[in-house]
PDB file of C-alpha atoms and ligand atoms in Angstrom:
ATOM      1  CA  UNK A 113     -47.001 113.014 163.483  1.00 95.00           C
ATOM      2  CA  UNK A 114     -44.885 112.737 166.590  1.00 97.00           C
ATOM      3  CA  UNK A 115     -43.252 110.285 167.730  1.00 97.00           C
ATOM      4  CA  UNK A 116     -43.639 107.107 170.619  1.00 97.00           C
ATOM      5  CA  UNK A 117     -41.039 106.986 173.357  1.00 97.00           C
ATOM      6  CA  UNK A 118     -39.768 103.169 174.458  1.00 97.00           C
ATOM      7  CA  UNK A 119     -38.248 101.879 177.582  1.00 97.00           C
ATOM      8  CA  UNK A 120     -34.413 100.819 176.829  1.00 96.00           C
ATOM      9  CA  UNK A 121     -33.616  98.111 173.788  1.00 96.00           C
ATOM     10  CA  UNK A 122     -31.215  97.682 171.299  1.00 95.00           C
ATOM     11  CA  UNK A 123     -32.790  99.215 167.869  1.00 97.00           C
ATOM     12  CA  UNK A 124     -29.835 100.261 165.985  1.00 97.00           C
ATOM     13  CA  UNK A 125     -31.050  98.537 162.748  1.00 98.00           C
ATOM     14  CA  UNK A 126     -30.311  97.286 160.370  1.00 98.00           C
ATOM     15  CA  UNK A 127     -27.404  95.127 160.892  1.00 98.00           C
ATOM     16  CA  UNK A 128     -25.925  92.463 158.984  1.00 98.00           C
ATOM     17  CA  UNK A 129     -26.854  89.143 159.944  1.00 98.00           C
ATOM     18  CA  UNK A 130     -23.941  86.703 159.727  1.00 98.00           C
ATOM     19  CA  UNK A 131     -22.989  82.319 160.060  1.00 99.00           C
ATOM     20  CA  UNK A 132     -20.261  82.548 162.546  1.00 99.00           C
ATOM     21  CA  UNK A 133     -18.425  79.412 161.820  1.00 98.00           C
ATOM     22  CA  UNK A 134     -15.995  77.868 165.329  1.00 98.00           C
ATOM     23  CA  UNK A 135     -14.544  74.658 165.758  1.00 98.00           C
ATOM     24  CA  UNK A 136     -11.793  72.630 163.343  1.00 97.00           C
ATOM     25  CA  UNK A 137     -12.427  70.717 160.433  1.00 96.00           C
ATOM     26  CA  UNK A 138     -14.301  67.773 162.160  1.00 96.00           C
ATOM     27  CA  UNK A 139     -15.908  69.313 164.948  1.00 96.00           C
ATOM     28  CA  UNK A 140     -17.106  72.163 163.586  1.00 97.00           C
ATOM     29  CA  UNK A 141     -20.627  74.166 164.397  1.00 98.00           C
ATOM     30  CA  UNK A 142     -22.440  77.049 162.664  1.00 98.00           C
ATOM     31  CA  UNK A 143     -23.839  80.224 164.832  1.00 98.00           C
ATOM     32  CA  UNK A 144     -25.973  83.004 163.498  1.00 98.00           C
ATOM     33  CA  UNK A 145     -25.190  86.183 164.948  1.00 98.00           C
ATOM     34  CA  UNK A 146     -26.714  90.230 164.261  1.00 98.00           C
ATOM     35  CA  UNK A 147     -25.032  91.460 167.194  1.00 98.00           C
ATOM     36  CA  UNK A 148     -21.577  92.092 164.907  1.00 98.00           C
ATOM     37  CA  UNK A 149     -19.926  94.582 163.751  1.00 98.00           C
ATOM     38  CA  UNK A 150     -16.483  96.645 162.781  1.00 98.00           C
ATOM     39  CA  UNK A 151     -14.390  98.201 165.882  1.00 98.00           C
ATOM     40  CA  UNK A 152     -11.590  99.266 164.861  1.00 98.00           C
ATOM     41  CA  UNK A 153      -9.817 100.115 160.588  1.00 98.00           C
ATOM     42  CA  UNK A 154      -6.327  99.303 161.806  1.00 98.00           C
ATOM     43  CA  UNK A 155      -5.515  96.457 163.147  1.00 98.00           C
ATOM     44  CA  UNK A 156      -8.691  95.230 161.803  1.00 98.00           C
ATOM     45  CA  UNK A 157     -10.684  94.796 164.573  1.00 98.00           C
ATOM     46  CA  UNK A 158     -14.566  93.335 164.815  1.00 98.00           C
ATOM     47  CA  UNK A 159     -16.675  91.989 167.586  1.00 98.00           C
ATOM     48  CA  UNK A 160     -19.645  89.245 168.020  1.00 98.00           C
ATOM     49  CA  UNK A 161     -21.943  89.386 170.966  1.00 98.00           C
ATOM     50  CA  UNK A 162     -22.744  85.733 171.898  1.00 98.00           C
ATOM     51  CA  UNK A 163     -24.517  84.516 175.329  1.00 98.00           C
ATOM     52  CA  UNK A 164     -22.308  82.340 177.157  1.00 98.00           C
ATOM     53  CA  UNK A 165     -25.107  79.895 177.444  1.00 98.00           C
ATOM     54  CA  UNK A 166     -25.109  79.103 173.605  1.00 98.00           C
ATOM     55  CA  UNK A 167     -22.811  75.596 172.473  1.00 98.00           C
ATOM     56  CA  UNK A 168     -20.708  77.769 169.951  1.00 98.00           C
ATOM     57  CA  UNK A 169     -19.417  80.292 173.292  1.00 98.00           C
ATOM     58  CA  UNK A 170     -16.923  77.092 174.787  1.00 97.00           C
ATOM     59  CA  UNK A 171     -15.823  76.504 171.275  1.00 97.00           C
ATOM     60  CA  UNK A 172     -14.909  80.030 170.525  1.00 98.00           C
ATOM     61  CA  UNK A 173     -13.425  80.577 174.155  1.00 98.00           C
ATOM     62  CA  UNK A 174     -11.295  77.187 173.712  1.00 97.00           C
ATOM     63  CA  UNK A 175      -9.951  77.658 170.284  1.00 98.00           C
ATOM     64  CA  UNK A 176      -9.740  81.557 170.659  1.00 98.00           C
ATOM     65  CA  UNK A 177     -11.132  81.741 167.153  1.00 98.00           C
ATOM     66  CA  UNK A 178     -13.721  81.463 164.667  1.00 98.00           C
ATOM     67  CA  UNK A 179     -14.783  83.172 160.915  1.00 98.00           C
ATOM     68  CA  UNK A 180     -17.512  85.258 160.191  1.00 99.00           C
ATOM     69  CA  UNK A 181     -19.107  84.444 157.049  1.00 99.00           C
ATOM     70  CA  UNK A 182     -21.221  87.000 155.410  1.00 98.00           C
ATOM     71  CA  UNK A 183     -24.609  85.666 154.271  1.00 98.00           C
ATOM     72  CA  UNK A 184     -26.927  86.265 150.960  1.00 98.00           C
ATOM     73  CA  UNK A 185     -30.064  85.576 149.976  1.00 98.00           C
ATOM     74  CA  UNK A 186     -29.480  82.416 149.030  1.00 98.00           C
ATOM     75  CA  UNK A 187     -28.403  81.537 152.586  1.00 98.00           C
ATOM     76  CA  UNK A 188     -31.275  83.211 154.350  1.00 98.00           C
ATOM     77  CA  UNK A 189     -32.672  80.187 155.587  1.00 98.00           C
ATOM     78  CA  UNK A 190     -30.113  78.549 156.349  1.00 98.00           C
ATOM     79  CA  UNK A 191     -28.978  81.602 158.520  1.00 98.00           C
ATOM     80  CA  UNK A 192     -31.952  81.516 160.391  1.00 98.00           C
ATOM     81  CA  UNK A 193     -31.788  77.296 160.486  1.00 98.00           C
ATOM     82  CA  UNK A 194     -28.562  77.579 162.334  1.00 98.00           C
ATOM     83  CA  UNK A 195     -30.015  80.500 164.317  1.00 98.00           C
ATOM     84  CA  UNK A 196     -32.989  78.236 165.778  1.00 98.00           C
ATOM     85  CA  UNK A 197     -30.714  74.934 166.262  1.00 98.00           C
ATOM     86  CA  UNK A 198     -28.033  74.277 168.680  1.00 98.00           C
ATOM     87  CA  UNK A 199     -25.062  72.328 167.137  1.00 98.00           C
ATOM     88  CA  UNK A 200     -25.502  70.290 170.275  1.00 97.00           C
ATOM     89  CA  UNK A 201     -27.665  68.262 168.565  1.00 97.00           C
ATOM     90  CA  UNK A 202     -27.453  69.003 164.734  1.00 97.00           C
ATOM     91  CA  UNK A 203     -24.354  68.983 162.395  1.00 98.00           C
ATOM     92  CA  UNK A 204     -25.237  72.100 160.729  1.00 98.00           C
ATOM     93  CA  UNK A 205     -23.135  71.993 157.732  1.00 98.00           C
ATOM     94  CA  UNK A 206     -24.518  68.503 156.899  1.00 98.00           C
ATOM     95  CA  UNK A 207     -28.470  69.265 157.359  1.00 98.00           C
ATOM     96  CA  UNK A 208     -28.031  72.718 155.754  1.00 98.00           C
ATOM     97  CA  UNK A 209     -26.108  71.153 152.921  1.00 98.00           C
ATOM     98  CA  UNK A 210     -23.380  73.620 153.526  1.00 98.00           C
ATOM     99  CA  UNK A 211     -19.506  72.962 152.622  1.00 98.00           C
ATOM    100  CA  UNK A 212     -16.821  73.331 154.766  1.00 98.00           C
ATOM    101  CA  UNK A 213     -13.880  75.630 153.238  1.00 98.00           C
ATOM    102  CA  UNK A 214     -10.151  75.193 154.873  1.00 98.00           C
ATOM    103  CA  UNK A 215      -9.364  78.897 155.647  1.00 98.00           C
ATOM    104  CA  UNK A 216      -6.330  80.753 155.103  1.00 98.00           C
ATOM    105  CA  UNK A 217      -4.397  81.180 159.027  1.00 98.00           C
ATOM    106  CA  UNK A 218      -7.069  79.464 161.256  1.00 98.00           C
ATOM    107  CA  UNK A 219      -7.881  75.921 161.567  1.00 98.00           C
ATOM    108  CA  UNK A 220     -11.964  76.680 161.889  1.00 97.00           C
ATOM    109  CA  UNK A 221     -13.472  76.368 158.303  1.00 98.00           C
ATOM    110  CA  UNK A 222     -15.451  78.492 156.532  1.00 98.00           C
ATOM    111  CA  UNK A 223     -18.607  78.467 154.831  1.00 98.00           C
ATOM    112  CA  UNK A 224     -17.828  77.403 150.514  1.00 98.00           C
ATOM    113  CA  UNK A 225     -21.571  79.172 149.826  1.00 98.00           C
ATOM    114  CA  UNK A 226     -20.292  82.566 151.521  1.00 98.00           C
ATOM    115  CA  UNK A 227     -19.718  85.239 149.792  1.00 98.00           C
ATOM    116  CA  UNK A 228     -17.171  85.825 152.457  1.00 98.00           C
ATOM    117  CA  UNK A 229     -15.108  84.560 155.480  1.00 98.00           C
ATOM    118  CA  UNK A 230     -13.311  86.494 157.746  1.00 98.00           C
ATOM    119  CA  UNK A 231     -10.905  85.159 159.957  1.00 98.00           C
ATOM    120  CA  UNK A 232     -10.839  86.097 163.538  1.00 98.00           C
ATOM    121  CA  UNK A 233      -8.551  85.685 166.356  1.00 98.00           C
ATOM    122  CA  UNK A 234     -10.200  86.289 170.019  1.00 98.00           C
ATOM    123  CA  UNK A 235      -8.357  88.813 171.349  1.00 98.00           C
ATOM    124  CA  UNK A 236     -11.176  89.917 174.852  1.00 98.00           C
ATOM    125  CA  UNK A 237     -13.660  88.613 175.964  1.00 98.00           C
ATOM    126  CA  UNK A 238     -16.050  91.609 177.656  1.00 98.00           C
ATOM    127  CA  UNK A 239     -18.836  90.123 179.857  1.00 98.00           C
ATOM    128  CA  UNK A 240     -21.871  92.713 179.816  1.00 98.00           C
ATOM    129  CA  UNK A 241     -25.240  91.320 180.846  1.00 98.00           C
ATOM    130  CA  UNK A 242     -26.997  88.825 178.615  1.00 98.00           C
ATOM    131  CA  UNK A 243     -24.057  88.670 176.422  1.00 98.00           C
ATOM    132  CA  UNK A 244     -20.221  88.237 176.120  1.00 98.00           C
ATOM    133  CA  UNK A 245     -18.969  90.863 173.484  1.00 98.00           C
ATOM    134  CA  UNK A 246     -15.881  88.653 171.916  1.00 99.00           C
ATOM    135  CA  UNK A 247     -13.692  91.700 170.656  1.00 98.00           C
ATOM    136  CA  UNK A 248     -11.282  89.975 167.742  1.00 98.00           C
ATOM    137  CA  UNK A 249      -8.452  90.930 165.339  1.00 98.00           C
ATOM    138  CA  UNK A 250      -9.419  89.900 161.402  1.00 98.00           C
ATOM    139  CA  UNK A 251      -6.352  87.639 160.570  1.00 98.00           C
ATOM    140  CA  UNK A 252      -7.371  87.070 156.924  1.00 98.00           C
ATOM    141  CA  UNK A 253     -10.849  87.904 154.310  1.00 98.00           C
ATOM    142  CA  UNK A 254     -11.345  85.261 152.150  1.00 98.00           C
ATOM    143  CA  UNK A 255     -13.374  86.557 149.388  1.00 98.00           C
ATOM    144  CA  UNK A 256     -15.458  84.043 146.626  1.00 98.00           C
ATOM    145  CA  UNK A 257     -13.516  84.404 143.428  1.00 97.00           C
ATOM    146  CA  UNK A 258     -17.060  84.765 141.927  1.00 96.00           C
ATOM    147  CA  UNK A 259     -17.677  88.324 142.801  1.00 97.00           C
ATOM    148  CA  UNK A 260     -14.330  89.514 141.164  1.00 96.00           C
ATOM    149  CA  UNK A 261     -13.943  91.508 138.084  1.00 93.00           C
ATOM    150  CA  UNK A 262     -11.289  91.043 135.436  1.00 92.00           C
ATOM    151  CA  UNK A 263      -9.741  93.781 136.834  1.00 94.00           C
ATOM    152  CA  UNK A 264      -9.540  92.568 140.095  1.00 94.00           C
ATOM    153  CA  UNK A 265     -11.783  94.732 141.922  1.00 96.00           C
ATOM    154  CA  UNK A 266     -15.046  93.278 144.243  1.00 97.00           C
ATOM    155  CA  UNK A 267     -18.368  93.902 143.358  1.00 96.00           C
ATOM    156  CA  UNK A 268     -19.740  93.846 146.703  1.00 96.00           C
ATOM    157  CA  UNK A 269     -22.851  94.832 145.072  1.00 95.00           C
ATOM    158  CA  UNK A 270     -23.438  91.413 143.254  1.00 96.00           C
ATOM    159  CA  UNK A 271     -23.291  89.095 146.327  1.00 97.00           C
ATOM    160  CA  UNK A 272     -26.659  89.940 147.134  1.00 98.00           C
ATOM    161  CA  UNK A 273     -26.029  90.363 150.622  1.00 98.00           C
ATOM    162  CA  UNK A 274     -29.072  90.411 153.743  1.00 98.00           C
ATOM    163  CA  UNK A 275     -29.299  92.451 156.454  1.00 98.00           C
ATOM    164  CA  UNK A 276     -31.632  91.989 159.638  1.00 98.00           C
ATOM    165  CA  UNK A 277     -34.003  94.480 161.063  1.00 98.00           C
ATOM    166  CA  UNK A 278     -36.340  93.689 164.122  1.00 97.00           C
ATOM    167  CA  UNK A 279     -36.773  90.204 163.464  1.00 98.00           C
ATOM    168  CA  UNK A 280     -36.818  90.355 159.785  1.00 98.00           C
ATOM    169  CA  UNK A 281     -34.673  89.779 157.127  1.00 98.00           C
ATOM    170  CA  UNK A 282     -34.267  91.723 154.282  1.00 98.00           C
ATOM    171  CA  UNK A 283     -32.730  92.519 150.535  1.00 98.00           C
ATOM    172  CA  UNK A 284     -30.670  95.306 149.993  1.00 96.00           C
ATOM    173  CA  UNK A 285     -32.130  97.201 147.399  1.00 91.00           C
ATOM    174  CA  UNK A 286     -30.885  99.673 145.127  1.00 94.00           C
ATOM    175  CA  UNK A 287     -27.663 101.487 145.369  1.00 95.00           C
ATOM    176  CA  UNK A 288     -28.444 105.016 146.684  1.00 97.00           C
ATOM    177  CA  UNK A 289     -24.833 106.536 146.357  1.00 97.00           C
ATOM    178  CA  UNK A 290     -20.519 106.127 147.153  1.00 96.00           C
ATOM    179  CA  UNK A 291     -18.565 107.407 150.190  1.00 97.00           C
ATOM    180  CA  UNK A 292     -18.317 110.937 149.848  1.00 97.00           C
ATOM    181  CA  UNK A 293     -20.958 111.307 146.867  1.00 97.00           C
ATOM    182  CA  UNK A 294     -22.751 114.357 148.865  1.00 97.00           C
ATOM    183  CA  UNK A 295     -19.441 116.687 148.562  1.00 97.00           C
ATOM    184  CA  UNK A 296     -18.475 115.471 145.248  1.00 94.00           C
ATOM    185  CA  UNK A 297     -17.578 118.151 142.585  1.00 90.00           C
ATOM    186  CA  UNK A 298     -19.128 117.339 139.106  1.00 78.00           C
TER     187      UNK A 298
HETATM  188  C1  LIG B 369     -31.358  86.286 163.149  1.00 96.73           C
HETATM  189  C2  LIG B 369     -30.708  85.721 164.381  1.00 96.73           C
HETATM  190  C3  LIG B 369     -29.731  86.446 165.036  1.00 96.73           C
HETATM  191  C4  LIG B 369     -29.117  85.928 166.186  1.00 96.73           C
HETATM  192  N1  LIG B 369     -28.147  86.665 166.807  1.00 96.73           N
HETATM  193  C5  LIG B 369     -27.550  86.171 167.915  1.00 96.73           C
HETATM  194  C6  LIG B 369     -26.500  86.903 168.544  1.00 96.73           C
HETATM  195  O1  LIG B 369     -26.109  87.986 168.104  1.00 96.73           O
HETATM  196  N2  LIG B 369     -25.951  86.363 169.665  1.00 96.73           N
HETATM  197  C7  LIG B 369     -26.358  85.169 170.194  1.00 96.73           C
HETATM  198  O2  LIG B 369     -25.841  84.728 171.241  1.00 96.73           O
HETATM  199  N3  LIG B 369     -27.339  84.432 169.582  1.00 96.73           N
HETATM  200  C8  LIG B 369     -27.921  84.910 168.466  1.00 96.73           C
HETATM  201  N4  LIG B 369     -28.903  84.176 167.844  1.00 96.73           N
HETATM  202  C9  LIG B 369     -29.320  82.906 168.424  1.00 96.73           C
HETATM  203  C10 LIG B 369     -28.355  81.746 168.101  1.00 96.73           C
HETATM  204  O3  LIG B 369     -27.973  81.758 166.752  1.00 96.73           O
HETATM  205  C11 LIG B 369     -29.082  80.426 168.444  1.00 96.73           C
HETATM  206  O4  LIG B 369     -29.357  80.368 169.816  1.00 96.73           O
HETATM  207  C12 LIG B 369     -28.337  79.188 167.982  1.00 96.73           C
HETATM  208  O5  LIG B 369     -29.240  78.122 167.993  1.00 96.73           O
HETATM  209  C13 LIG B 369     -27.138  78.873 168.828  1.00 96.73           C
HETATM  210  O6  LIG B 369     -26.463  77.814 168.228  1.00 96.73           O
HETATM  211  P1  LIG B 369     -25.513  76.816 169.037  1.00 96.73           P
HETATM  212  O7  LIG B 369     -26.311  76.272 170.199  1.00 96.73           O
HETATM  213  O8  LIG B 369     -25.177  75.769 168.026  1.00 96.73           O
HETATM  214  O9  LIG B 369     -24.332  77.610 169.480  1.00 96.73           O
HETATM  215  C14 LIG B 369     -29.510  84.663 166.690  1.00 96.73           C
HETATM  216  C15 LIG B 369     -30.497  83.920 166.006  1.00 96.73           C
HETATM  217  C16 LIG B 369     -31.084  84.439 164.862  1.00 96.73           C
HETATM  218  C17 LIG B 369     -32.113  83.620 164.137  1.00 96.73           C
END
């Protein structure tokens, strides 16, 4: 079989799926953003891609931060809750049932049920079309103590995370290999 040609549309899938948390400790709102991703190893750079129109995009632009906190299946629905809502008129964290976590360097919280919370600092804001691609520096990773070995290490593995493909959400299955595995010597 051969295969159907599309006009232009973003279909690099899957991607991760994530609660973008902005805001301080009492004004805080919940975002859920798949346009994310890594953009840099060193500084540690990432980037959201938020439309300006959307209540969390002032609150980013005023504090010039916010966390990304990776999601699981246990927080699929409330991913897509907070993707459906506007924080104009719902307090997320409250109707979700989520907890708010003081972070490490910024004063936005985090998400207590995420595996993870990454701290970001704004560093450009790159207007494109639809969206605003918010290019940020990680300040800090907060990882959930739960998820660490005796030995210290991360199982990355066991946190069950989601990704998001085409409007759906999905497992991650099975581990199919490790970096490198295809030029490994026995
Ligand atoms: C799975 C999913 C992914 C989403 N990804 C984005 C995104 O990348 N950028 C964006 O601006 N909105 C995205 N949205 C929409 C916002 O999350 C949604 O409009 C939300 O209600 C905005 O919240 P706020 O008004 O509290 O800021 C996504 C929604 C869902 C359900």
């Amino acid at each position: 079989m051969g295969k159907v040609t599309w006009k232009p549309g973003t279909f690099v899938y899957p991607l991760p799926v994530v609660m973008v948390t902005c805001g301080d400790m009492e004004n805080s709102n919940i975002i859920t953003v798949a346009w994310t991703g890594i953009i840099n190893s060193d500084p540690a750079m990432v980037y959201i891609s938020i439309r300006p129109e959307r209540y969390s995009y002032e609150l980013i632009k005023k504090t010039g931060e916010f966390a990304i906190n990776l999601t699981n299946e246990k927080l699929t629905y409330a991913t897509d809750w907070c993707g459906v809502k506007s924080g104009a008129k719902a307090d997320k964290f409250k109707e979700m049932k989520l907890t708010k976590e003081r972070l490490s360097v910024i004063k936005c919280p985090g998400i207590k049920e995420s595996p993870v919370s990454i701290e970001c600092k704004v560093k450009e804001i790159k207007k494109l079309g639809t969206h605003h691609m918010i290019i940020s520096e990680v300040l800090a990773i907060n990882a959930s103590e739960e998820y660490i070995d005796e030995k210290g290490a991360f199982d990355i593995g066991k946190c069950d995370l989601i990704a998001y493909a085409n409007g759906r959400y999905y497992s991650l299955g099975e581990q199919l290999g490790t970096f490198g595995y295809s030029v490994k010597k026995d």
